[in-house]
């Protein structure tokens, strides 16, 4: 056994990261999700989106005029070149959604889904904080400029399978609360609805199957993001079912795949979802996978209990117990609305 001969302390490096504030473009109605959802023609859409592009161009000009030390000039010029390329990609995105009827419809519907997702989330939050359901849900949602720009910047690489930009990895980085997830969800929604409009074409896969894969390194973060994305899927399904001829007979759905230690692998049998639900309904502890990963309705915030999760004849459903919610368990048609899966076998 060695004796301690020396004890010393040292410092931990510390750096204060400045807060990131999004630019507020006064009077720009093109950031309003409601406005973008219900425009009648592409000309109006271009009119709404152009101020975003113009403001970005003005901002780039300001960066060109920033004086830096000689050893930083080369790096500054590289950044400006990257900005100019981003500007070009955003402009192409605007042109594409305004010059093609199919892309125009997909962009509008994606905004409508995001509008309802935002409104669902606010209604759910209101109930969770006050214990009272909103009597009337207000359709209200607004993009931050970088979120809408990020979506437009990626439009071409989504639409064109031969686009060289498909080799790029576009990364958003902000501290928590900056709005990254909303930008990713907006882009994911555009991809989902565009596949619905395209159907099956040569070189382009139909809308059946998995469209988006979201992966997170922390399991807790994975579950949190699943909860956020569930509001999006519920909004998409609520709107799809009103016009299945246009947006497809197959439901929008989402699944959580994190391993048997967190969610069940099977519906029935040992260590299954059915067994876990049986234990929970009898106030017994579940040591393995638990299918109850959503604890509140994504639409209204009502608590989801073990009674909200059902397995019948090999079918897994989640329903809300609020009689005024869209997702209440009344008819087979309404069961289709909440297509959220937390049992691994249902994902394959």
mmCIF file of N, CA and C in Angstrom, residues 26-77:
data_model
loop_
_atom_site.group_PDB
_atom_site.id
_atom_site.type_symbol
_atom_site.label_atom_id
_atom_site.label_comp_id
_atom_site.label_asym_id
_atom_site.label_seq_id
_atom_site.Cartn_x
_atom_site.Cartn_y
_atom_site.Cartn_z
ATOM 1 N N UNK A 26 -39.039 41.728 -38.839
ATOM 2 C CA UNK A 26 -40.334 42.380 -38.655
ATOM 3 C C UNK A 26 -41.140 42.404 -39.950
ATOM 4 N N UNK A 27 -42.400 42.038 -39.822
ATOM 5 C CA UNK A 27 -43.303 42.131 -40.962
ATOM 6 C C UNK A 27 -43.186 41.011 -41.967
ATOM 7 N N UNK A 28 -42.329 40.022 -41.720
ATOM 8 C CA UNK A 28 -42.182 38.926 -42.679
ATOM 9 C C UNK A 28 -43.214 37.845 -42.397
ATOM 10 N N UNK A 29 -44.314 37.890 -43.136
ATOM 11 C CA UNK A 29 -45.383 36.909 -42.946
ATOM 12 C C UNK A 29 -44.996 35.532 -43.471
ATOM 13 N N UNK A 30 -43.915 35.476 -44.250
ATOM 14 C CA UNK A 30 -43.457 34.203 -44.797
ATOM 15 C C UNK A 30 -42.875 33.261 -43.762
ATOM 16 N N UNK A 31 -42.722 33.722 -42.518
ATOM 17 C CA UNK A 31 -42.281 32.841 -41.436
ATOM 18 C C UNK A 31 -43.471 32.223 -40.699
ATOM 19 N N UNK A 32 -44.662 32.678 -41.028
ATOM 20 C CA UNK A 32 -45.881 32.195 -40.375
ATOM 21 C C UNK A 32 -46.321 30.880 -41.026
ATOM 22 N N UNK A 33 -46.379 29.810 -40.237
ATOM 23 C CA UNK A 33 -46.759 28.499 -40.771
ATOM 24 C C UNK A 33 -48.174 28.507 -41.347
ATOM 25 N N UNK A 34 -49.060 29.259 -40.717
ATOM 26 C CA UNK A 34 -50.441 29.325 -41.205
ATOM 27 C C UNK A 34 -50.480 29.948 -42.599
ATOM 28 N N UNK A 35 -49.746 31.025 -42.780
ATOM 29 C CA UNK A 35 -49.702 31.696 -44.085
ATOM 30 C C UNK A 35 -49.164 30.748 -45.151
ATOM 31 N N UNK A 36 -48.066 30.067 -44.846
ATOM 32 C CA UNK A 36 -47.441 29.166 -45.819
ATOM 33 C C UNK A 36 -48.306 27.943 -46.114
ATOM 34 N N UNK A 37 -49.192 27.587 -45.200
ATOM 35 C CA UNK A 37 -50.024 26.395 -45.377
ATOM 36 C C UNK A 37 -51.166 26.610 -46.360
ATOM 37 N N UNK A 38 -51.649 27.836 -46.462
ATOM 38 C CA UNK A 38 -52.896 28.048 -47.198
ATOM 39 C C UNK A 38 -52.778 29.058 -48.335
ATOM 40 N N UNK A 39 -51.577 29.210 -48.872
ATOM 41 C CA UNK A 39 -51.394 30.060 -50.047
ATOM 42 C C UNK A 39 -52.044 29.407 -51.266
ATOM 43 N N UNK A 40 -52.600 30.224 -52.139
ATOM 44 C CA UNK A 40 -53.350 29.680 -53.268
ATOM 45 C C UNK A 40 -52.488 29.373 -54.481
ATOM 46 N N UNK A 41 -51.356 30.055 -54.638
ATOM 47 C CA UNK A 41 -50.559 29.828 -55.845
ATOM 48 C C UNK A 41 -49.069 30.034 -55.562
ATOM 49 N N UNK A 42 -48.206 29.469 -56.420
ATOM 50 C CA UNK A 42 -46.752 29.573 -56.239
ATOM 51 C C UNK A 42 -46.222 31.000 -56.276
ATOM 52 N N UNK A 43 -46.890 31.867 -57.022
ATOM 53 C CA UNK A 43 -46.443 33.263 -57.094
ATOM 54 C C UNK A 43 -46.496 33.920 -55.720
ATOM 55 N N UNK A 44 -47.569 33.653 -54.998
ATOM 56 C CA UNK A 44 -47.698 34.202 -53.644
ATOM 57 C C UNK A 44 -46.649 33.610 -52.707
ATOM 58 N N UNK A 45 -46.336 32.323 -52.909
ATOM 59 C CA UNK A 45 -45.322 31.680 -52.066
ATOM 60 C C UNK A 45 -43.962 32.325 -52.276
ATOM 61 N N UNK A 46 -43.608 32.572 -53.531
ATOM 62 C CA UNK A 46 -42.311 33.204 -53.805
ATOM 63 C C UNK A 46 -42.256 34.597 -53.185
ATOM 64 N N UNK A 47 -43.365 35.297 -53.216
ATOM 65 C CA UNK A 47 -43.429 36.629 -52.626
ATOM 66 C C UNK A 47 -43.209 36.564 -51.110
ATOM 67 N N UNK A 48 -43.707 35.504 -50.480
ATOM 68 C CA UNK A 48 -43.566 35.348 -49.027
ATOM 69 C C UNK A 48 -42.154 34.924 -48.628
ATOM 70 N N UNK A 49 -41.502 34.115 -49.472
ATOM 71 C CA UNK A 49 -40.186 33.576 -49.124
ATOM 72 C C UNK A 49 -39.025 34.484 -49.525
ATOM 73 N N UNK A 50 -39.230 35.339 -50.505
ATOM 74 C CA UNK A 50 -38.141 36.188 -51.007
ATOM 75 C C UNK A 50 -37.510 37.083 -49.943
ATOM 76 N N UNK A 51 -38.274 37.678 -49.013
ATOM 77 C CA UNK A 51 -37.642 38.512 -47.977
ATOM 78 C C UNK A 51 -36.622 37.762 -47.130
ATOM 79 N N UNK A 52 -36.842 36.470 -46.910
ATOM 80 C CA UNK A 52 -35.878 35.671 -46.150
ATOM 81 C C UNK A 52 -34.551 35.613 -46.889
ATOM 82 N N UNK A 53 -34.618 35.386 -48.188
ATOM 83 C CA UNK A 53 -33.409 35.324 -49.008
ATOM 84 C C UNK A 53 -32.719 36.683 -49.051
ATOM 85 N N UNK A 54 -33.496 37.734 -49.180
ATOM 86 C CA UNK A 54 -32.928 39.083 -49.247
ATOM 87 C C UNK A 54 -32.228 39.469 -47.944
ATOM 88 N N UNK A 55 -32.834 39.112 -46.818
ATOM 89 C CA UNK A 55 -32.229 39.415 -45.520
ATOM 90 C C UNK A 55 -30.919 38.654 -45.332
ATOM 91 N N UNK A 56 -30.881 37.428 -45.814
ATOM 92 C CA UNK A 56 -29.646 36.645 -45.709
ATOM 93 C C UNK A 56 -28.556 37.268 -46.569
ATOM 94 N N UNK A 57 -28.921 37.755 -47.745
ATOM 95 C CA UNK A 57 -27.961 38.414 -48.634
ATOM 96 C C UNK A 57 -27.403 39.675 -47.969
ATOM 97 N N UNK A 58 -28.269 40.432 -47.306
ATOM 98 C CA UNK A 58 -27.819 41.636 -46.590
ATOM 99 C C UNK A 58 -26.857 41.269 -45.465
ATOM 100 N N UNK A 59 -27.161 40.188 -44.775
ATOM 101 C CA UNK A 59 -26.313 39.753 -43.661
ATOM 102 C C UNK A 59 -24.934 39.325 -44.164
ATOM 103 N N UNK A 60 -24.900 38.651 -45.313
ATOM 104 C CA UNK A 60 -23.615 38.244 -45.899
ATOM 105 C C UNK A 60 -22.776 39.474 -46.237
ATOM 106 N N UNK A 61 -23.417 40.504 -46.777
ATOM 107 C CA UNK A 61 -22.699 41.747 -47.098
ATOM 108 C C UNK A 61 -22.053 42.354 -45.853
ATOM 109 N N UNK A 62 -22.758 42.284 -44.732
ATOM 110 C CA UNK A 62 -22.203 42.814 -43.480
ATOM 111 C C UNK A 62 -20.965 42.030 -43.053
ATOM 112 N N UNK A 63 -20.980 40.731 -43.291
ATOM 113 C CA UNK A 63 -19.829 39.904 -42.906
ATOM 114 C C UNK A 63 -18.614 40.224 -43.769
ATOM 115 N N UNK A 64 -18.856 40.598 -45.023
ATOM 116 C CA UNK A 64 -17.746 40.955 -45.915
ATOM 117 C C UNK A 64 -17.019 42.204 -45.417
ATOM 118 N N UNK A 65 -17.738 43.069 -44.753
ATOM 119 C CA UNK A 65 -17.171 44.345 -44.308
ATOM 120 C C UNK A 65 -16.539 44.287 -42.923
ATOM 121 N N UNK A 66 -16.567 43.121 -42.306
ATOM 122 C CA UNK A 66 -15.949 42.983 -40.989
ATOM 123 C C UNK A 66 -14.426 42.932 -41.141
ATOM 124 N N UNK A 67 -13.728 43.780 -40.422
ATOM 125 C CA UNK A 67 -12.271 43.793 -40.483
ATOM 126 C C UNK A 67 -11.703 42.751 -39.526
ATOM 127 N N UNK A 68 -10.764 41.969 -40.041
ATOM 128 C CA UNK A 68 -10.124 40.941 -39.214
ATOM 129 C C UNK A 68 -8.609 41.066 -39.354
ATOM 130 N N UNK A 69 -7.910 40.408 -38.467
ATOM 131 C CA UNK A 69 -6.450 40.413 -38.538
ATOM 132 C C UNK A 69 -5.996 39.672 -39.797
ATOM 133 N N UNK A 70 -4.793 40.001 -40.252
ATOM 134 C CA UNK A 70 -4.293 39.446 -41.513
ATOM 135 C C UNK A 70 -4.298 37.921 -41.528
ATOM 136 N N UNK A 71 -3.977 37.314 -40.406
ATOM 137 C CA UNK A 71 -3.899 35.856 -40.379
ATOM 138 C C UNK A 71 -5.285 35.186 -40.408
ATOM 139 N N UNK A 72 -6.350 35.999 -40.309
ATOM 140 C CA UNK A 72 -7.708 35.446 -40.326
ATOM 141 C C UNK A 72 -8.458 35.753 -41.623
ATOM 142 N N UNK A 73 -7.824 36.515 -42.506
ATOM 143 C CA UNK A 73 -8.498 36.914 -43.749
ATOM 144 C C UNK A 73 -8.874 35.698 -44.598
ATOM 145 N N UNK A 74 -7.964 34.757 -44.712
ATOM 146 C CA UNK A 74 -8.220 33.569 -45.523
ATOM 147 C C UNK A 74 -9.418 32.783 -44.989
ATOM 148 N N UNK A 75 -9.472 32.643 -43.666
ATOM 149 C CA UNK A 75 -10.583 31.901 -43.060
ATOM 150 C C UNK A 75 -11.899 32.663 -43.211
ATOM 151 N N UNK A 76 -11.837 33.989 -43.071
ATOM 152 C CA UNK A 76 -13.044 34.802 -43.257
ATOM 153 C C UNK A 76 -13.590 34.633 -44.667
ATOM 154 N N UNK A 77 -12.691 34.681 -45.645
ATOM 155 C CA UNK A 77 -13.113 34.542 -47.038
ATOM 156 C C UNK A 77 -13.725 33.171 -47.303
#
